[in-house]
PDB file of C-alpha atoms in Angstrom:
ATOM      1  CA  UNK R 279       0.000   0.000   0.000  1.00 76.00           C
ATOM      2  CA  UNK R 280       3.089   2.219   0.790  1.00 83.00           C
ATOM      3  CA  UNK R 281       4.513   2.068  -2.620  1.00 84.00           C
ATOM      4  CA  UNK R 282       1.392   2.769  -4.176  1.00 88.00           C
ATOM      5  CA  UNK R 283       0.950   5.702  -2.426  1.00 88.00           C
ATOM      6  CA  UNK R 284       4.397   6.921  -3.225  1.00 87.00           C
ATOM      7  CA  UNK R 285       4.279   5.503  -7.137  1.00 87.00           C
ATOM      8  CA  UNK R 286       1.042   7.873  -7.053  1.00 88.00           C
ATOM      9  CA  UNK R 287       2.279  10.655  -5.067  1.00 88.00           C
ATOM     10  CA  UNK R 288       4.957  10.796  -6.654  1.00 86.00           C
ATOM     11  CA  UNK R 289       3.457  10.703  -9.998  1.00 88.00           C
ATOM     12  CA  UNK R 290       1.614  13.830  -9.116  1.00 89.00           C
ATOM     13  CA  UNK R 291       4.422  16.060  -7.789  1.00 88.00           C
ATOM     14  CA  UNK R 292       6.129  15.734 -10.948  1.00 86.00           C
ATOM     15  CA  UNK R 293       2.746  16.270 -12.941  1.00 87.00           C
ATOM     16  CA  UNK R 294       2.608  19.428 -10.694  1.00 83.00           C
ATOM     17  CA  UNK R 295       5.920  21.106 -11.387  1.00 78.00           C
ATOM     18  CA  UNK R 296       5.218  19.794 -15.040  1.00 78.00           C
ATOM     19  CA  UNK R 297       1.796  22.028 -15.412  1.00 74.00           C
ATOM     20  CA  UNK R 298       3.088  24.760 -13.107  1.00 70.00           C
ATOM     21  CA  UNK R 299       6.101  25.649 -15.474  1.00 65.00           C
ATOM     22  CA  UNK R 300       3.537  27.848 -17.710  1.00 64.00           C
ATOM     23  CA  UNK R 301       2.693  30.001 -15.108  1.00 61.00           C
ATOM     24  CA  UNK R 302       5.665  30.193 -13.427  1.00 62.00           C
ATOM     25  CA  UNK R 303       7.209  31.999 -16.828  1.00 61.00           C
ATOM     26  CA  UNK R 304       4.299  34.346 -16.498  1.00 62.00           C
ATOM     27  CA  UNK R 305       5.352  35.316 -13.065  1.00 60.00           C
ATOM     28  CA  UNK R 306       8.337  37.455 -15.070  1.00 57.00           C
ATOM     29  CA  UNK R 307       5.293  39.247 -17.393  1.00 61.00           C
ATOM     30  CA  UNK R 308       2.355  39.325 -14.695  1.00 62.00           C
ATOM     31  CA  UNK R 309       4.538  39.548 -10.882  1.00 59.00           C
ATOM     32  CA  UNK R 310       0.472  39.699  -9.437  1.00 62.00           C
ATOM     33  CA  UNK R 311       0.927  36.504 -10.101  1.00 63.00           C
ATOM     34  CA  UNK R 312       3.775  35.523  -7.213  1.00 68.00           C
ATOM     35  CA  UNK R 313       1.492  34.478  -4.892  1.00 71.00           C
ATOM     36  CA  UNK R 314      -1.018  32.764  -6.588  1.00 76.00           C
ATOM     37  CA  UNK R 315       1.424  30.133  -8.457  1.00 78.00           C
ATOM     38  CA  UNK R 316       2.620  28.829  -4.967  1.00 81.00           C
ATOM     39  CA  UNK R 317      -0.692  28.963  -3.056  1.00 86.00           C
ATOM     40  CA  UNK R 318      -2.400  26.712  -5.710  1.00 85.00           C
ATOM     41  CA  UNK R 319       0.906  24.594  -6.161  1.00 86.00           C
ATOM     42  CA  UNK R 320       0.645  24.099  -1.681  1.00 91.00           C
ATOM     43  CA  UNK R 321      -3.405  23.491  -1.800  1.00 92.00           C
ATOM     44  CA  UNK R 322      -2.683  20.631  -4.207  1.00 92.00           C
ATOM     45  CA  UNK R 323       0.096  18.673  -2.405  1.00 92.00           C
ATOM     46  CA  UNK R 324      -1.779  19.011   0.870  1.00 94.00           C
ATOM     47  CA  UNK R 325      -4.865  17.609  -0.772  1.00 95.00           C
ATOM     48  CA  UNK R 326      -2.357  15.292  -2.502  1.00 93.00           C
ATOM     49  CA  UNK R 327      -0.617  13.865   0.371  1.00 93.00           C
ATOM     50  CA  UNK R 328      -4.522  13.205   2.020  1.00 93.00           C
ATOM     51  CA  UNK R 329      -3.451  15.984   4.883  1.00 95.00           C
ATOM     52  CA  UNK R 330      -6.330  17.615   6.735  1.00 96.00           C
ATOM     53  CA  UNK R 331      -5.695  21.063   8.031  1.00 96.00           C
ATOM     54  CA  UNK R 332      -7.937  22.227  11.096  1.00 96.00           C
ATOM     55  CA  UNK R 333      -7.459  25.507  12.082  1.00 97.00           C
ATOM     56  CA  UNK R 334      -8.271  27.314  15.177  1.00 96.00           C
ATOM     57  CA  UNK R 335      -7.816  30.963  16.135  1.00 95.00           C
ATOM     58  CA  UNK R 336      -8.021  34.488  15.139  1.00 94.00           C
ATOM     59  CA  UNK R 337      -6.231  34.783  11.412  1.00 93.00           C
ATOM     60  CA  UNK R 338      -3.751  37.182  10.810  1.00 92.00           C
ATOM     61  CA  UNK R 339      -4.310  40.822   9.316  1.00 88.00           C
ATOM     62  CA  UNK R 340      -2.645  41.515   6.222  1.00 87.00           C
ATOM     63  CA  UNK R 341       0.507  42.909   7.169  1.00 85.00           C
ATOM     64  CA  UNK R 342       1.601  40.884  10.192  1.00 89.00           C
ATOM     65  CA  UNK R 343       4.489  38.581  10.900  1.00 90.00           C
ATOM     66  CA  UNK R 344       3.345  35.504  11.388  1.00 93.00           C
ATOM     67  CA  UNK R 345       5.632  33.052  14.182  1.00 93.00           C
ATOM     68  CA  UNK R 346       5.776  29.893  13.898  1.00 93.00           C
ATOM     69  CA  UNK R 347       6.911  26.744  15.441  1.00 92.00           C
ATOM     70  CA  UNK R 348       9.061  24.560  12.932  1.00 91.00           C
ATOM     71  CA  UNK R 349       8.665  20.540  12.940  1.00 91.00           C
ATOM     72  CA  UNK R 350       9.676  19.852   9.110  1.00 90.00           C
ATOM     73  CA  UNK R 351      10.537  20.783   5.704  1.00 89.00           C
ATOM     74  CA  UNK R 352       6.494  19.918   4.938  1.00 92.00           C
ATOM     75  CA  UNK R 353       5.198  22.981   7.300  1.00 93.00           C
ATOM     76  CA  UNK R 354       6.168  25.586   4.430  1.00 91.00           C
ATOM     77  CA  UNK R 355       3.597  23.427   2.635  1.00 91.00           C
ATOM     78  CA  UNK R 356       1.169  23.463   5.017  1.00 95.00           C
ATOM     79  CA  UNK R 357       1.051  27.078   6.024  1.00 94.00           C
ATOM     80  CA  UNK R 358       1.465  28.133   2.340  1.00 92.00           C
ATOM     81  CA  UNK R 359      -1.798  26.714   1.873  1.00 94.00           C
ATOM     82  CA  UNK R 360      -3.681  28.777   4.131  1.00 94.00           C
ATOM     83  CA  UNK R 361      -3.719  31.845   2.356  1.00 91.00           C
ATOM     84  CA  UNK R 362      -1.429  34.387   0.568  1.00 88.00           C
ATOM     85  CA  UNK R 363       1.494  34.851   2.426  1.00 90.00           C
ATOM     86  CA  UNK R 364       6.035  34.807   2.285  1.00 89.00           C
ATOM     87  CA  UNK R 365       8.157  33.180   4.601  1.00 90.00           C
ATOM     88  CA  UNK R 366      11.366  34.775   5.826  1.00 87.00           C
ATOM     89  CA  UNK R 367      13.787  32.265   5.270  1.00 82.00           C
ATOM     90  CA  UNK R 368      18.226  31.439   6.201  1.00 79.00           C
ATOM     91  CA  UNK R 369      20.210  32.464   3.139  1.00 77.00           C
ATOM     92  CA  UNK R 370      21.114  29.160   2.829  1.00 77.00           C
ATOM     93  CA  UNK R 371      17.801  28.267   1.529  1.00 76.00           C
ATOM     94  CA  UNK R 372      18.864  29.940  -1.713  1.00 75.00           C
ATOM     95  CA  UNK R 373      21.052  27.155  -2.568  1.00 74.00           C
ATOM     96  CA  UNK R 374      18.925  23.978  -1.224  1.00 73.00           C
ATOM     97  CA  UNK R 375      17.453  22.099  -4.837  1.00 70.00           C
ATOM     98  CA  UNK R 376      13.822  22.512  -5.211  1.00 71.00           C
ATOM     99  CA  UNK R 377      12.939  24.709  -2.512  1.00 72.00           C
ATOM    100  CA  UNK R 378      15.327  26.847  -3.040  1.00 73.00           C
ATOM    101  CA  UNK R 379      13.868  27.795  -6.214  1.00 72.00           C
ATOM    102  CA  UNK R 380      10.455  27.357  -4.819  1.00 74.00           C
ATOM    103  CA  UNK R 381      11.329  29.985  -1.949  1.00 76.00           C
ATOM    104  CA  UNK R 382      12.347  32.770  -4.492  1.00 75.00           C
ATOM    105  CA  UNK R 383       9.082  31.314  -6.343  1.00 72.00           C
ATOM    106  CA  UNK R 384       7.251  32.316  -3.537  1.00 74.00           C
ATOM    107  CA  UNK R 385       9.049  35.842  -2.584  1.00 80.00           C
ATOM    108  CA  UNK R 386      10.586  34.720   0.196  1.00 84.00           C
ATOM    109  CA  UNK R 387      12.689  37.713   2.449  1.00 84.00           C
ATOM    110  CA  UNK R 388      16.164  36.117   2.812  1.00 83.00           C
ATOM    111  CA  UNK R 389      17.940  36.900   6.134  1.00 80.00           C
ATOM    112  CA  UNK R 390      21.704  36.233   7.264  1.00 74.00           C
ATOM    113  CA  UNK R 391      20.978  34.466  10.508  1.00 64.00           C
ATOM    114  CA  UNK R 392      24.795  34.411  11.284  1.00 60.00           C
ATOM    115  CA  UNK R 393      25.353  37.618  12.005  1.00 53.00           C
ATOM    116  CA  UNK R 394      23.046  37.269  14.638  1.00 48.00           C
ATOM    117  CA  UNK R 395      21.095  40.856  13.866  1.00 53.00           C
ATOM    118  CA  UNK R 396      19.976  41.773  10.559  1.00 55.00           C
ATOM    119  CA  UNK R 397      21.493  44.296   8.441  1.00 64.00           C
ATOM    120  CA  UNK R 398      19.478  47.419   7.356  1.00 66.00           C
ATOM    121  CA  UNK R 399      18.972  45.924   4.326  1.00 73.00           C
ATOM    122  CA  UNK R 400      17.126  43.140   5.489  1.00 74.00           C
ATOM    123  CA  UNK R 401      15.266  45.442   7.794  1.00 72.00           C
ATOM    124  CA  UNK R 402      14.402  47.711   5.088  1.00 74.00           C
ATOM    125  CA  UNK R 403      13.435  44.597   2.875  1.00 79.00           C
ATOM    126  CA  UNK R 404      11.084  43.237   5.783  1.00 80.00           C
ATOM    127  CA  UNK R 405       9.794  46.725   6.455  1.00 76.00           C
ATOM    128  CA  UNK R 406       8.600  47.670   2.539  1.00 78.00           C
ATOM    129  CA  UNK R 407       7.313  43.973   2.600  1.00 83.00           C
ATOM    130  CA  UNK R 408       5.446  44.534   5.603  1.00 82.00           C
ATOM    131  CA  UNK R 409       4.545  48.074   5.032  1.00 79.00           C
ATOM    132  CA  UNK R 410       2.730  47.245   1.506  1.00 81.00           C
ATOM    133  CA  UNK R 411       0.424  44.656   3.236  1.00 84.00           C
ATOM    134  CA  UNK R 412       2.264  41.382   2.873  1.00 87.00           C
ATOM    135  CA  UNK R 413       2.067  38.994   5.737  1.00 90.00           C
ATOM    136  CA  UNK R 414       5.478  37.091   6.030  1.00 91.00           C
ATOM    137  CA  UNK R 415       6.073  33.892   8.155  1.00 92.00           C
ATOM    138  CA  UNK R 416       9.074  33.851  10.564  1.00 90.00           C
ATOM    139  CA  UNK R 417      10.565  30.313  12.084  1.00 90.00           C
ATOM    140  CA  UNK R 418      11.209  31.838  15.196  1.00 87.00           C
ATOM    141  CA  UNK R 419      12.999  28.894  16.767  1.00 84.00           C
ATOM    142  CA  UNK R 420      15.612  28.972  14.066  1.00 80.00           C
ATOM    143  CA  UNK R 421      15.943  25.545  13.752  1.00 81.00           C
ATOM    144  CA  UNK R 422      13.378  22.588  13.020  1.00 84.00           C
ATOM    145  CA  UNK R 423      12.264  19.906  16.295  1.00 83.00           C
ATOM    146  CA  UNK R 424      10.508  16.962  16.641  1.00 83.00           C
ATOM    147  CA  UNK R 425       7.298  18.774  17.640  1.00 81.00           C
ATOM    148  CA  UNK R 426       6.574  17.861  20.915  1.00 85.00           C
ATOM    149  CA  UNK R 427       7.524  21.351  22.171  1.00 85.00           C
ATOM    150  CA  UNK R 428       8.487  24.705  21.090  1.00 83.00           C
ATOM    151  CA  UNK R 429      12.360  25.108  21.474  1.00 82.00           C
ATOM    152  CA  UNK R 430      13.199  29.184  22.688  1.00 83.00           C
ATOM    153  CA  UNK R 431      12.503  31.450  20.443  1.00 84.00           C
ATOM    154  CA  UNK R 432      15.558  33.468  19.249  1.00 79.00           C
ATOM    155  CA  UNK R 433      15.090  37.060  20.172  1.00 75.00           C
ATOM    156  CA  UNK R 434      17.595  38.322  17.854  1.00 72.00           C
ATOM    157  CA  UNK R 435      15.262  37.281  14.561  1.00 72.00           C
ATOM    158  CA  UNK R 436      12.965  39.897  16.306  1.00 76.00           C
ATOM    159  CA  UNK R 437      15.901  42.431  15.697  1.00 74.00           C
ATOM    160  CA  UNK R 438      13.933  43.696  12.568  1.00 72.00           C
ATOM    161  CA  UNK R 439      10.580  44.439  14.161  1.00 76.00           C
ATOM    162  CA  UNK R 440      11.438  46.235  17.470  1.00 75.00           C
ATOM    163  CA  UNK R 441      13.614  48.419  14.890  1.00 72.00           C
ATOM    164  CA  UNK R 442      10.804  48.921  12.725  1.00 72.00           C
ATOM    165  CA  UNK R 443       8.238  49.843  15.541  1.00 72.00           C
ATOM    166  CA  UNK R 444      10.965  51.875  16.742  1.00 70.00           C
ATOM    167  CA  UNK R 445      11.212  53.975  13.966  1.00 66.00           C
ATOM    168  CA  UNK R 446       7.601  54.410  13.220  1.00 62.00           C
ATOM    169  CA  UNK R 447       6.940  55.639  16.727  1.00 59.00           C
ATOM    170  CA  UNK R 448       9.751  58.500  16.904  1.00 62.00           C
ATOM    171  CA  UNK R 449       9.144  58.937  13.048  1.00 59.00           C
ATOM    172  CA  UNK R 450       5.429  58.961  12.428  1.00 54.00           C
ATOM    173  CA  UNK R 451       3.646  58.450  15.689  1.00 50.00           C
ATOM    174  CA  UNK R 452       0.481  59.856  14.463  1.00 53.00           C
ATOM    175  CA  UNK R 453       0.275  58.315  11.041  1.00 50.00           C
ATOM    176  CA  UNK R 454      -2.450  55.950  10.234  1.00 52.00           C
ATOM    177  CA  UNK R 455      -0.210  54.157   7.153  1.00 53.00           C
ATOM    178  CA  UNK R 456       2.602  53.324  10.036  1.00 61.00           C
ATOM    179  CA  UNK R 457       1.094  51.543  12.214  1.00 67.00           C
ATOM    180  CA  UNK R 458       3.404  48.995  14.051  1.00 72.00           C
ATOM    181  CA  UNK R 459       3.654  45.837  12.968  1.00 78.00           C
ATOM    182  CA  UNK R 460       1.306  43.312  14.274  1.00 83.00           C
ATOM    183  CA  UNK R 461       3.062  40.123  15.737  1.00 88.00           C
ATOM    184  CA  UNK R 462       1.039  37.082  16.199  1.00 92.00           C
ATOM    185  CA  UNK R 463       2.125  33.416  17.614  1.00 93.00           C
ATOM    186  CA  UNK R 464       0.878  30.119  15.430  1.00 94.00           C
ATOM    187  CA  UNK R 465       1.321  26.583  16.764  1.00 95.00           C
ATOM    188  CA  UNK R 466       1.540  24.099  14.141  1.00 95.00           C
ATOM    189  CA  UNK R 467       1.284  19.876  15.222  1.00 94.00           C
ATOM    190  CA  UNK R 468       1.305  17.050  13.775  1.00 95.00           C
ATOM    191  CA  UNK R 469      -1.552  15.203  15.831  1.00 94.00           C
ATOM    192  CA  UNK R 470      -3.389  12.545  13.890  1.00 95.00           C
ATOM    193  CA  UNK R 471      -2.933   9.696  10.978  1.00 93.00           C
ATOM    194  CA  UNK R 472      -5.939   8.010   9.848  1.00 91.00           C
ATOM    195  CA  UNK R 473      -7.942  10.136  12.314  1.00 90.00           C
ATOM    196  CA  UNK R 474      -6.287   8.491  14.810  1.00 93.00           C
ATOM    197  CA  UNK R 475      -4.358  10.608  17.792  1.00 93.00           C
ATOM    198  CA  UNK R 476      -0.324   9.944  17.604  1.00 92.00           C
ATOM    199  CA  UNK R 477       1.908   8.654  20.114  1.00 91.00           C
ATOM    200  CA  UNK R 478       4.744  10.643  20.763  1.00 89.00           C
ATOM    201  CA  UNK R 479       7.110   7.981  18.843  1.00 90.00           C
ATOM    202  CA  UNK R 480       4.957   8.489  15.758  1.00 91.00           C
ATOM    203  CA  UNK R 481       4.851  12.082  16.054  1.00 91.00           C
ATOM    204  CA  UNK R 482       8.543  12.398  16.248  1.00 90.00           C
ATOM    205  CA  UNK R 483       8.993  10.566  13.169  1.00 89.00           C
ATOM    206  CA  UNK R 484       7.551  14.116  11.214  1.00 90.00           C
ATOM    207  CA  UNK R 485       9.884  16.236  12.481  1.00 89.00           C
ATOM    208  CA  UNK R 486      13.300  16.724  10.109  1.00 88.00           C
ATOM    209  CA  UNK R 487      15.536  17.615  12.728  1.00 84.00           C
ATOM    210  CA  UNK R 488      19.628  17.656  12.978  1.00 78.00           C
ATOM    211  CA  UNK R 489      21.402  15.699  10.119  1.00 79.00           C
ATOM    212  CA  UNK R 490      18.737  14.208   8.374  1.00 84.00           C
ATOM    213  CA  UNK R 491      18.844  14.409   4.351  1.00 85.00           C
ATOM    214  CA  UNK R 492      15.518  15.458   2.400  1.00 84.00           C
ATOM    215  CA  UNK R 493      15.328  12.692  -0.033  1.00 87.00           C
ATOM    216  CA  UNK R 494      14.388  10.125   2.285  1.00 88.00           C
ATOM    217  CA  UNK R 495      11.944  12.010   4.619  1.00 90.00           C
ATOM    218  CA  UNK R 496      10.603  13.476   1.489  1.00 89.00           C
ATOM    219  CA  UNK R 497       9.510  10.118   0.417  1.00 91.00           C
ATOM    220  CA  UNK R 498       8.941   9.250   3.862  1.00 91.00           C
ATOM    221  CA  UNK R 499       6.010  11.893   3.766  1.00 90.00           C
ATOM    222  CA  UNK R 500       4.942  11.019   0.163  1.00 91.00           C
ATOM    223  CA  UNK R 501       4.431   7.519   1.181  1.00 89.00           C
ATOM    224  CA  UNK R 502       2.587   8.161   4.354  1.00 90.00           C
ATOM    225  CA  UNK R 503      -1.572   7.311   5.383  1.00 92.00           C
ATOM    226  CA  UNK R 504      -4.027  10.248   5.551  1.00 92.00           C
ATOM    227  CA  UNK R 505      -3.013  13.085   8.299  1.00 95.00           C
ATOM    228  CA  UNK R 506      -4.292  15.667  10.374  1.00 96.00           C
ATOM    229  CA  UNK R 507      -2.269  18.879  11.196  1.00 96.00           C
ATOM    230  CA  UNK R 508      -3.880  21.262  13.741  1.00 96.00           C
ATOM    231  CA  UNK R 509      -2.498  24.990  13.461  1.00 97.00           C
ATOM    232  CA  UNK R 510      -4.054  27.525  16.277  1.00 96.00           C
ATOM    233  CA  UNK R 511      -3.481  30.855  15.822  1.00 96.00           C
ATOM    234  CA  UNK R 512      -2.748  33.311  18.744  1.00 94.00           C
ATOM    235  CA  UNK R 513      -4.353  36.600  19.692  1.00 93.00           C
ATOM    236  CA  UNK R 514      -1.835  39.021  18.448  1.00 89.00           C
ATOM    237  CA  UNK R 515       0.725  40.522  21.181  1.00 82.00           C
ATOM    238  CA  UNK R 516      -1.049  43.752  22.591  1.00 77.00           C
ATOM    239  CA  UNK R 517       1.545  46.944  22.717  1.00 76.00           C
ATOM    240  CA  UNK R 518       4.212  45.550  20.415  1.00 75.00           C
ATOM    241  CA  UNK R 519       5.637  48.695  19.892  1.00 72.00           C
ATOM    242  CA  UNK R 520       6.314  49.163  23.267  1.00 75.00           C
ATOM    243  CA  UNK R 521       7.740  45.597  23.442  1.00 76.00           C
ATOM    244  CA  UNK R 522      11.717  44.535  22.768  1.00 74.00           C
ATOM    245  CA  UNK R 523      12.896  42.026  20.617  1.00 77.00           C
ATOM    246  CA  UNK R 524      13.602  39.747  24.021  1.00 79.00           C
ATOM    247  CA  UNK R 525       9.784  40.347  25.417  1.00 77.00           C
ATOM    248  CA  UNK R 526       8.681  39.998  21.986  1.00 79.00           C
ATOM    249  CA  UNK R 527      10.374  36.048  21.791  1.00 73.00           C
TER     250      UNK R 527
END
């Protein structure tokens, strides 16, 4: 049954990057175009791979940066199907086969982590991005688990928006366009195959953690029964602007 799942699965993946070559060349003549490509190329390998999203929670205002828990390579997948949104992503990601390409595809922000603070740049890439109504997903963790907790946030990938809030209160406290950004928490799981609640054991197996290569866990998931990921969505954090990048995390 597994290998007819992934001789099928697989099948359609291919079919999918097949058909969505047409309009990704239209993305250079018609950029309106940038989100739409990725959301209906997400939609179709969740309903592909028999996953069942149940969501929970306020949903985010256009604008808002989005934080995230991070279990596997999968959860760009399933979050990109939720609605029209950009992820900010390691530089590294540039160079990884596939997604790379499929992270540009989808206007991703592209951050040094290294350095351990942004650059202005990067700020003033997240800021227009922001700013023009875009919400953009940050792995706040900075690092993928076996999602049966959140690991500590990194406060220094919240280096951007306390400068941002910053600046639009000394700048333009009284503007309505410059509002600060809105900041709001998302818990993503993997909780349930064939309807069926997980042990921890089987839950663990989802996560793409440490050394792990993507081939295998790619088939891994492409091979896999039915499953249920539940994503609740926060209120968002009340007086961001007055809030630093370490009370932020």
């Amino acid at each position: 049954m597994r290998a007819l799942r992934l001789a099928w699965r697989l099948s359609g993946f291919l079919a999918a990057l097949t058909i969505l070559l047409v309009p990704h060349l239209l993305l250079f003549f018609v950029p309106v175009l940038r989100h739409v490509v990725p959301l209906l190329f997400f939609r179709f390998m969740v309903w592909l791979l028999g996953v069942q999203i149940d969501v929970t929670g306020p949903l985010p205002r256009r604008g808002s940066l989005i934080v995230s828990n991070h279990v596997s390579w999968f959860d760009i997948m399933i979050i990109g199907a939720l609605m029209p949104l950009s992820f900010i992503a390691k530089s590294e990601v540039k160079a990884w086969p596939f997604f790379g390409h499929l992270a540009r595809l989808h206007h991703s922000v592209f951050v040094n982590r290294r350095i351990g603070r942004h650059t202005l740049k990067e700020r003033a890439q997240l800021a227009a991005r922001l700013h023009r109504g875009d919400s953009l997903v940050l792995f706040a963790e900075g690092t993928s688990s076996h999602g049966l907790r959140v690991l500590p946030f990194k406060s220094s990938l919240f280096s951007a928006i306390e400068y941002l809030n910053n600046e639009i209160l000394h700048d333009a406290p009284n503007r309505q366009d410059k509002a600060p950004v809105s900041v709001q928490a998302m818990t993503l799981a993997y909780t349930r195959r064939h309807h069926i609640a997980m042990g921890r054991r089987q839950r663990m197996a989802y996560g793409w953690v440490g050394d792990m290569t993507l081939l295998p866990h790619f088939f891994f998931m492409l091979a896999g029964p039915p499953l249920t990921v539940e994503i609740i969505f926060h209120p968002p954090l009340e007086n961001v602007a007055q809030l630093s990048r370490k009370q932020m995390a």
